[in-house]
Short mmCIF file of C-alpha atoms in Angstrom, two decimals:
data_model
loop_
_atom_site.label_atom_id
_atom_site.label_comp_id
_atom_site.label_asym_id
_atom_site.label_seq_id
_atom_site.Cartn_x
_atom_site.Cartn_y
_atom_site.Cartn_z
CA UNK A 1247 0.00 0.00 0.00
CA UNK A 1248 1.17 3.49 -0.81
CA UNK A 1249 0.36 6.84 0.75
CA UNK A 1250 -0.23 5.45 4.21
CA UNK A 1251 2.03 5.18 7.22
CA UNK A 1252 1.49 1.48 7.87
CA UNK A 1253 2.72 0.39 11.31
CA UNK A 1254 5.58 -2.07 11.16
CA UNK A 1255 3.49 -4.54 13.18
CA UNK A 1256 1.01 -4.66 10.28
CA UNK A 1257 3.50 -4.34 7.43
CA UNK A 1258 5.50 -7.39 8.49
CA UNK A 1259 2.21 -9.34 8.55
CA UNK A 1260 1.12 -8.43 5.02
CA UNK A 1261 -1.64 -10.64 3.61
CA UNK A 1262 -1.74 -11.09 -0.18
CA UNK A 1263 -4.64 -13.51 -0.68
CA UNK A 1264 -8.36 -13.40 0.02
CA UNK A 1265 -8.31 -16.93 1.40
CA UNK A 1266 -5.90 -15.91 4.13
CA UNK A 1267 -7.83 -12.71 4.93
CA UNK A 1268 -11.13 -14.60 5.09
CA UNK A 1269 -9.58 -17.18 7.41
CA UNK A 1270 -8.65 -14.37 9.82
CA UNK A 1271 -12.18 -12.94 9.56
CA UNK A 1272 -13.81 -16.36 10.06
CA UNK A 1273 -11.84 -16.97 13.25
CA UNK A 1274 -12.95 -13.58 14.57
CA UNK A 1275 -16.62 -13.98 13.55
CA UNK A 1276 -16.77 -17.39 15.25
CA UNK A 1277 -15.35 -15.95 18.47
CA UNK A 1278 -12.21 -18.06 18.21
CA UNK A 1279 -9.67 -15.24 18.59
CA UNK A 1280 -8.46 -14.22 22.01
CA UNK A 1281 -7.49 -10.71 20.95
CA UNK A 1282 -8.83 -8.00 18.67
CA UNK A 1283 -7.92 -7.51 15.00
CA UNK A 1284 -6.57 -4.47 13.18
CA UNK A 1285 -6.83 -4.79 9.38
CA UNK A 1286 -5.43 -2.03 7.15
CA UNK A 1287 -6.27 -2.26 3.46
CA UNK A 1288 -6.92 0.08 0.57
CA UNK A 1289 -10.55 0.83 -0.17
CA UNK A 1290 -12.58 -1.23 -2.59
CA UNK A 1291 -11.05 -4.68 -2.00
CA UNK A 1292 -14.11 -6.23 -0.33
CA UNK A 1293 -13.06 -6.46 3.32
CA UNK A 1294 -16.24 -4.85 4.72
CA UNK A 1295 -18.49 -6.78 2.33
CA UNK A 1296 -17.19 -10.15 3.52
CA UNK A 1297 -17.70 -9.30 7.18
CA UNK A 1298 -21.25 -8.04 6.59
CA UNK A 1299 -22.18 -11.10 4.53
CA UNK A 1300 -20.79 -13.64 6.99
CA UNK A 1301 -21.44 -12.15 10.43
CA UNK A 1302 -23.92 -13.77 12.80
CA UNK A 1303 -25.80 -10.65 13.89
CA UNK A 1304 -27.04 -12.29 17.07
CA UNK A 1305 -23.49 -12.09 18.41
CA UNK A 1306 -22.02 -9.31 16.23
CA UNK A 1307 -22.58 -5.56 16.00
CA UNK A 1308 -21.48 -3.27 13.18
CA UNK A 1309 -20.18 0.09 14.39
CA UNK A 1310 -19.56 2.96 11.98
CA UNK A 1311 -16.16 4.51 12.58
CA UNK A 1312 -17.41 8.02 11.78
CA UNK A 1313 -19.59 8.03 14.91
CA UNK A 1314 -18.62 10.46 17.66
CA UNK A 1315 -16.64 8.96 20.56
CA UNK A 1316 -19.49 9.39 23.04
CA UNK A 1317 -21.99 7.80 20.65
CA UNK A 1318 -19.59 4.88 20.17
CA UNK A 1319 -19.21 4.51 23.94
CA UNK A 1320 -23.00 4.37 24.33
CA UNK A 1321 -23.44 1.97 21.42
CA UNK A 1322 -20.79 -0.35 22.83
CA UNK A 1323 -22.71 -0.42 26.11
CA UNK A 1324 -25.95 -1.26 24.32
CA UNK A 1325 -24.19 -4.14 22.52
CA UNK A 1326 -21.73 -5.17 25.24
CA UNK A 1327 -20.21 -8.65 25.02
CA UNK A 1328 -20.93 -8.85 21.27
CA UNK A 1329 -18.21 -9.07 18.64
CA UNK A 1330 -17.70 -5.54 17.27
CA UNK A 1331 -16.90 -4.71 13.65
CA UNK A 1332 -15.55 -1.16 13.56
CA UNK A 1333 -15.50 0.00 9.95
CA UNK A 1334 -13.71 3.12 8.65
CA UNK A 1335 -12.07 3.65 12.02
CA UNK A 1336 -10.07 6.70 10.94
CA UNK A 1337 -12.54 9.28 12.30
CA UNK A 1338 -12.85 7.68 15.72
CA UNK A 1339 -9.11 7.16 15.96
CA UNK A 1340 -8.38 10.79 15.11
CA UNK A 1341 -10.03 11.94 18.36
CA UNK A 1342 -8.32 11.74 21.77
CA UNK A 1343 -11.54 10.45 23.36
CA UNK A 1344 -12.03 8.06 20.47
CA UNK A 1345 -8.57 6.59 20.95
CA UNK A 1346 -9.28 6.13 24.66
CA UNK A 1347 -12.47 4.20 23.78
CA UNK A 1348 -10.44 2.02 21.39
CA UNK A 1349 -7.67 1.52 23.91
CA UNK A 1350 -10.12 0.27 26.52
CA UNK A 1351 -12.00 -1.86 23.98
CA UNK A 1352 -8.81 -3.61 22.83
CA UNK A 1353 -7.66 -4.40 26.36
CA UNK A 1354 -6.44 -8.01 26.58
CA UNK A 1355 -7.81 -8.79 30.04
CA UNK A 1356 -11.39 -9.89 30.52
CA UNK A 1357 -13.78 -8.41 31.39
CA UNK A 1358 -12.71 -5.03 30.04
CA UNK A 1359 -13.66 -1.83 31.82
CA UNK A 1360 -15.06 0.95 29.65
CA UNK A 1361 -15.34 4.41 31.17
CA UNK A 1362 -16.36 7.98 30.34
CA UNK A 1363 -14.75 10.70 32.40
CA UNK A 1364 -17.58 13.24 32.51
CA UNK A 1365 -21.32 13.17 33.07
CA UNK A 1366 -23.35 14.25 30.05
CA UNK A 1367 -27.04 14.29 29.25
CA UNK A 1368 -26.65 11.66 26.54
CA UNK A 1369 -25.46 9.13 29.11
CA UNK A 1370 -28.44 9.82 31.32
CA UNK A 1371 -30.90 9.79 28.43
CA UNK A 1372 -29.67 6.39 27.24
CA UNK A 1373 -29.24 4.95 30.75
CA UNK A 1374 -25.55 4.41 30.04
CA UNK A 1375 -23.29 4.28 33.12
CA UNK A 1376 -20.02 6.18 33.32
CA UNK A 1377 -18.28 2.83 33.79
CA UNK A 1378 -19.23 -0.64 32.66
CA UNK A 1379 -17.65 -4.01 31.83
CA UNK A 1380 -17.70 -5.90 28.57
CA UNK A 1381 -16.11 -8.97 27.00
CA UNK A 1382 -16.41 -7.60 23.46
CA UNK A 1383 -13.59 -8.12 21.00
CA UNK A 1384 -13.26 -5.81 18.02
CA UNK A 1385 -12.19 -6.07 14.40
CA UNK A 1386 -10.94 -2.62 13.39
CA UNK A 1387 -10.86 -1.87 9.66
CA UNK A 1388 -8.94 1.09 8.22
CA UNK A 1389 -8.35 2.20 4.64
CA UNK A 1390 -5.21 4.07 5.73
CA UNK A 1391 -3.25 4.75 8.88
CA UNK A 1392 -2.28 8.33 9.68
CA UNK A 1393 -2.69 8.57 13.43
CA UNK A 1394 0.79 9.55 14.57
CA UNK A 1395 2.54 8.08 17.56
CA UNK A 1396 0.31 8.91 20.53
CA UNK A 1397 0.41 6.75 23.64
CA UNK A 1398 -3.11 5.51 22.89
CA UNK A 1399 -2.18 4.52 19.34
CA UNK A 1400 0.86 2.57 20.52
CA UNK A 1401 -1.26 0.78 23.11
CA UNK A 1402 -4.00 -0.14 20.60
CA UNK A 1403 -1.49 -1.54 18.11
CA UNK A 1404 0.23 -3.52 20.84
CA UNK A 1405 -3.06 -5.11 21.92
CA UNK A 1406 -4.25 -6.18 18.44
CA UNK A 1407 -3.30 -8.75 15.89
CA UNK A 1408 -2.22 -6.34 13.12
CA UNK A 1409 -2.35 -7.12 9.42
CA UNK A 1410 -1.96 -5.21 6.16
CA UNK A 1411 -4.12 -6.66 3.38
CA UNK A 1412 -2.49 -5.79 0.06
CA UNK A 1413 -3.68 -8.23 -2.62
CA UNK A 1414 -2.04 -8.47 -6.01
CA UNK A 1415 -3.96 -7.30 -9.06
CA UNK A 1416 -4.48 -10.91 -10.14
CA UNK A 1417 -5.89 -11.81 -6.73
CA UNK A 1418 -8.37 -8.91 -6.94
CA UNK A 1419 -9.42 -9.94 -10.45
CA UNK A 1420 -10.08 -13.54 -9.36
CA UNK A 1421 -12.19 -12.24 -6.49
CA UNK A 1422 -14.15 -9.88 -8.76
CA UNK A 1423 -14.85 -12.63 -11.33
CA UNK A 1424 -17.01 -14.44 -8.75
CA UNK A 1425 -19.65 -11.68 -8.63
CA UNK A 1426 -19.02 -9.13 -11.44
CA UNK A 1427 -21.15 -9.15 -14.61
CA UNK A 1428 -19.52 -7.15 -17.46
CA UNK A 1429 -17.13 -9.35 -19.44
CA UNK A 1430 -15.91 -6.47 -21.62
CA UNK A 1431 -14.78 -4.40 -18.64
CA UNK A 1432 -13.36 -7.46 -16.93
CA UNK A 1433 -11.35 -8.54 -19.98
CA UNK A 1434 -9.85 -5.07 -20.37
CA UNK A 1435 -8.72 -5.04 -16.74
CA UNK A 1436 -7.28 -8.54 -16.81
CA UNK A 1437 -5.34 -7.83 -19.99
CA UNK A 1438 -3.68 -4.89 -18.23
CA UNK A 1439 -3.05 -6.31 -14.77
CA UNK A 1440 0.69 -5.68 -15.11
CA UNK A 1441 0.25 -1.90 -15.49
CA UNK A 1442 -2.89 -1.01 -13.48
CA UNK A 1443 -2.00 0.70 -10.21
CA UNK A 1444 -3.57 -0.99 -7.16
CA UNK A 1445 -6.60 -2.58 -8.78
CA UNK A 1446 -9.81 -2.45 -6.72
CA UNK A 1447 -13.29 -3.94 -7.10
CA UNK A 1448 -14.87 -0.51 -7.27
CA UNK A 1449 -12.92 0.31 -10.42
CA UNK A 1450 -14.82 -2.45 -12.25
CA UNK A 1451 -18.23 -1.16 -11.15
CA UNK A 1452 -17.46 2.47 -12.00
CA UNK A 1453 -16.11 1.45 -15.42
CA UNK A 1454 -19.28 -0.57 -16.11
CA UNK A 1455 -21.50 2.38 -15.15
CA UNK A 1456 -19.65 4.61 -17.59
CA UNK A 1457 -19.50 2.04 -20.38
CA UNK A 1458 -23.24 1.34 -20.45
CA UNK A 1459 -23.82 5.10 -20.74
CA UNK A 1460 -21.62 5.18 -23.86
CA UNK A 1461 -18.77 6.98 -22.12
CA UNK A 1462 -15.85 6.11 -24.37
CA UNK A 1463 -13.35 7.01 -21.63
CA UNK A 1464 -14.55 4.32 -19.18
CA UNK A 1465 -11.09 2.73 -19.26
CA UNK A 1466 -9.78 5.73 -17.32
CA UNK A 1467 -11.32 4.18 -14.21
CA UNK A 1468 -8.28 1.88 -14.19
CA UNK A 1469 -5.29 4.13 -13.38
CA UNK A 1470 -1.95 3.01 -14.75
CA UNK A 1471 1.36 3.01 -12.95
CA UNK A 1472 2.96 6.45 -12.98
CA UNK A 1473 5.85 8.39 -11.51
CA UNK A 1474 8.57 6.41 -9.74
CA UNK A 1475 6.69 3.10 -10.02
CA UNK A 1476 6.37 3.40 -13.80
CA UNK A 1477 10.07 4.18 -14.22
CA UNK A 1478 11.16 1.34 -11.93
CA UNK A 1479 8.95 -1.12 -13.80
CA UNK A 1480 10.28 0.07 -17.15
CA UNK A 1481 13.89 -0.22 -16.02
CA UNK A 1482 13.43 -3.65 -14.42
CA UNK A 1483 11.86 -5.04 -17.59
CA UNK A 1484 14.56 -3.65 -19.88
CA UNK A 1485 16.43 -6.76 -21.03
CA UNK A 1486 19.40 -4.64 -22.12
CA UNK A 1487 20.10 -3.86 -18.46
CA UNK A 1488 21.65 -7.03 -17.08
CA UNK A 1489 23.05 -5.97 -13.71
CA UNK A 1490 21.64 -4.24 -10.64
CA UNK A 1491 24.14 -1.40 -11.05
CA UNK A 1492 23.00 -0.77 -14.62
CA UNK A 1493 19.35 -0.72 -13.57
CA UNK A 1494 20.01 1.72 -10.71
CA UNK A 1495 22.04 4.02 -12.96
CA UNK A 1496 19.34 4.04 -15.64
CA UNK A 1497 16.64 4.69 -13.05
CA UNK A 1498 18.60 7.63 -11.64
CA UNK A 1499 19.09 9.09 -15.11
CA UNK A 1500 15.37 8.95 -15.99
CA UNK A 1501 14.22 10.07 -12.53
CA UNK A 1502 16.42 13.17 -12.62
CA UNK A 1503 15.07 14.09 -16.05
CA UNK A 1504 11.54 13.89 -14.62
CA UNK A 1505 12.49 15.68 -11.37
CA UNK A 1506 11.59 12.66 -9.25
CA UNK A 1507 13.46 11.15 -6.26
CA UNK A 1508 16.54 9.57 -7.78
CA UNK A 1509 18.32 7.81 -4.92
CA UNK A 1510 19.34 4.16 -5.02
CA UNK A 1511 17.26 3.58 -1.87
CA UNK A 1512 14.14 4.88 -3.62
CA UNK A 1513 14.71 2.53 -6.53
CA UNK A 1514 15.30 -0.48 -4.28
CA UNK A 1515 12.24 0.23 -2.13
CA UNK A 1516 9.88 0.59 -5.10
CA UNK A 1517 11.41 -2.43 -6.83
CA UNK A 1518 10.72 -4.56 -3.75
CA UNK A 1519 7.13 -3.32 -3.45
CA UNK A 1520 6.41 -3.85 -7.15
CA UNK A 1521 7.85 -7.36 -7.03
CA UNK A 1522 5.68 -8.24 -4.03
CA UNK A 1523 2.64 -6.92 -5.93
CA UNK A 1524 3.49 -9.12 -8.93
CA UNK A 1525 4.19 -6.14 -11.20
CA UNK A 1526 7.69 -7.07 -12.40
CA UNK A 1527 7.03 -10.31 -14.24
CA UNK A 1528 8.78 -10.24 -17.62
CA UNK A 1529 5.98 -12.34 -19.11
CA UNK A 1530 2.65 -11.29 -17.54
CA UNK A 1531 0.28 -14.23 -17.27
CA UNK A 1532 -2.95 -14.16 -19.24
CA UNK A 1533 -5.94 -14.42 -16.91
CA UNK A 1534 -8.84 -15.96 -18.82
CA UNK A 1535 -11.93 -16.06 -16.63
CA UNK A 1536 -15.65 -15.69 -17.21
CA UNK A 1537 -17.59 -13.40 -14.89
CA UNK A 1538 -20.34 -15.10 -12.91
CA UNK A 1539 -22.53 -12.27 -11.61
CA UNK A 1540 -25.53 -10.27 -12.76
CA UNK A 1541 -26.02 -6.49 -12.81
CA UNK A 1542 -27.54 -5.13 -9.60
CA UNK A 1543 -31.17 -4.00 -9.55
CA UNK A 1544 -30.58 -0.26 -9.13
CA UNK A 1545 -33.56 2.11 -9.61
CA UNK A 1546 -32.75 4.09 -12.77
CA UNK A 1547 -34.69 7.01 -14.18
CA UNK A 1548 -37.30 9.34 -12.72
CA UNK A 1549 -40.20 6.85 -12.83
CA UNK A 1550 -38.24 4.14 -11.03
CA UNK A 1551 -37.08 6.52 -8.31
CA UNK A 1552 -40.60 7.89 -7.81
CA UNK A 1553 -41.93 4.35 -7.45
CA UNK A 1554 -39.37 3.64 -4.74
CA UNK A 1555 -40.28 6.85 -2.90
CA UNK A 1556 -44.00 6.08 -3.05
CA UNK A 1557 -43.44 2.54 -1.74
CA UNK A 1558 -41.43 3.90 1.18
CA UNK A 1559 -44.12 6.48 1.97
CA UNK A 1560 -46.83 3.79 1.97
CA UNK A 1561 -44.75 1.57 4.23
CA UNK A 1562 -44.26 4.40 6.69
CA UNK A 1563 -47.95 5.33 6.56
CA UNK A 1564 -49.23 1.85 7.35
CA UNK A 1565 -46.42 0.42 9.44
CA UNK A 1566 -44.86 3.50 11.01
CA UNK A 1567 -41.18 4.29 11.34
CA UNK A 1568 -39.46 0.92 11.51
CA UNK A 1569 -36.05 0.67 13.19
CA UNK A 1570 -33.11 -0.50 11.12
CA UNK A 1571 -32.38 -4.14 11.64
CA UNK A 1572 -29.23 -5.95 10.60
CA UNK A 1573 -29.92 -9.04 8.55
#
């Protein structure tokens, strides 16, 4: 992953395959892990979808990470002892009070003591005590990690099993083939796996939406390697460069011309990352798969949207305001 300060504890436990990630999730969802999980992965690779599809909601609660710290504290009380899925945890983690909630929630002793330092009306209104105990374990999901080096952050990392999920482009394509529906979009992506930068499932869906609306630039949804990565890949695949010294020298020459970082260390770091992502193969493998899914039933057009609105209004009229229930 690029553009994120991944903790070393997660980076050295990088996961490349969906099968391994799902095994970690399955152990958590079945209550078989003794500690909490911290999973850092780029957006659009299906981590949240798998958890939502496979959770037993009798014993699991889904907590939005953009909730305020106090709201999270109250919600954790209302669902104490359940397994907690905390999605998009960046907002909660960015707050001092939020980090304290996370620190207490990831404590490794049982039961854990959750506490709120001040009395507020929301606690009284929801009958939430200023201190309570819970045996909840949490799976924290982040798209990036930019939370500095606070004492709370260090404690949370130390108390979790930390992983970085960074699948190869081929791994993402195999995952997408199981549920995607547009063979034309899929074939374009799979024929360019060696040059697409950090492929995600959402790229396929956005490209399909543009293609069916006759947008001839739908392929732009798949960004290609650029900058340092593009130069490193080009140099590493140049068969005229036979030694490491020659490749470094050529990289430095091109990088300086493009006013990019030109150190040997930069070249070596990007070379290692590209190799781990499967981007340096001299003979990219052809991935021939047929997509297995069907387009989603999304209301399209004014009439369809009005019909949905009218159905919702009738439901509210005859059945009242129904609370959201996880299924």
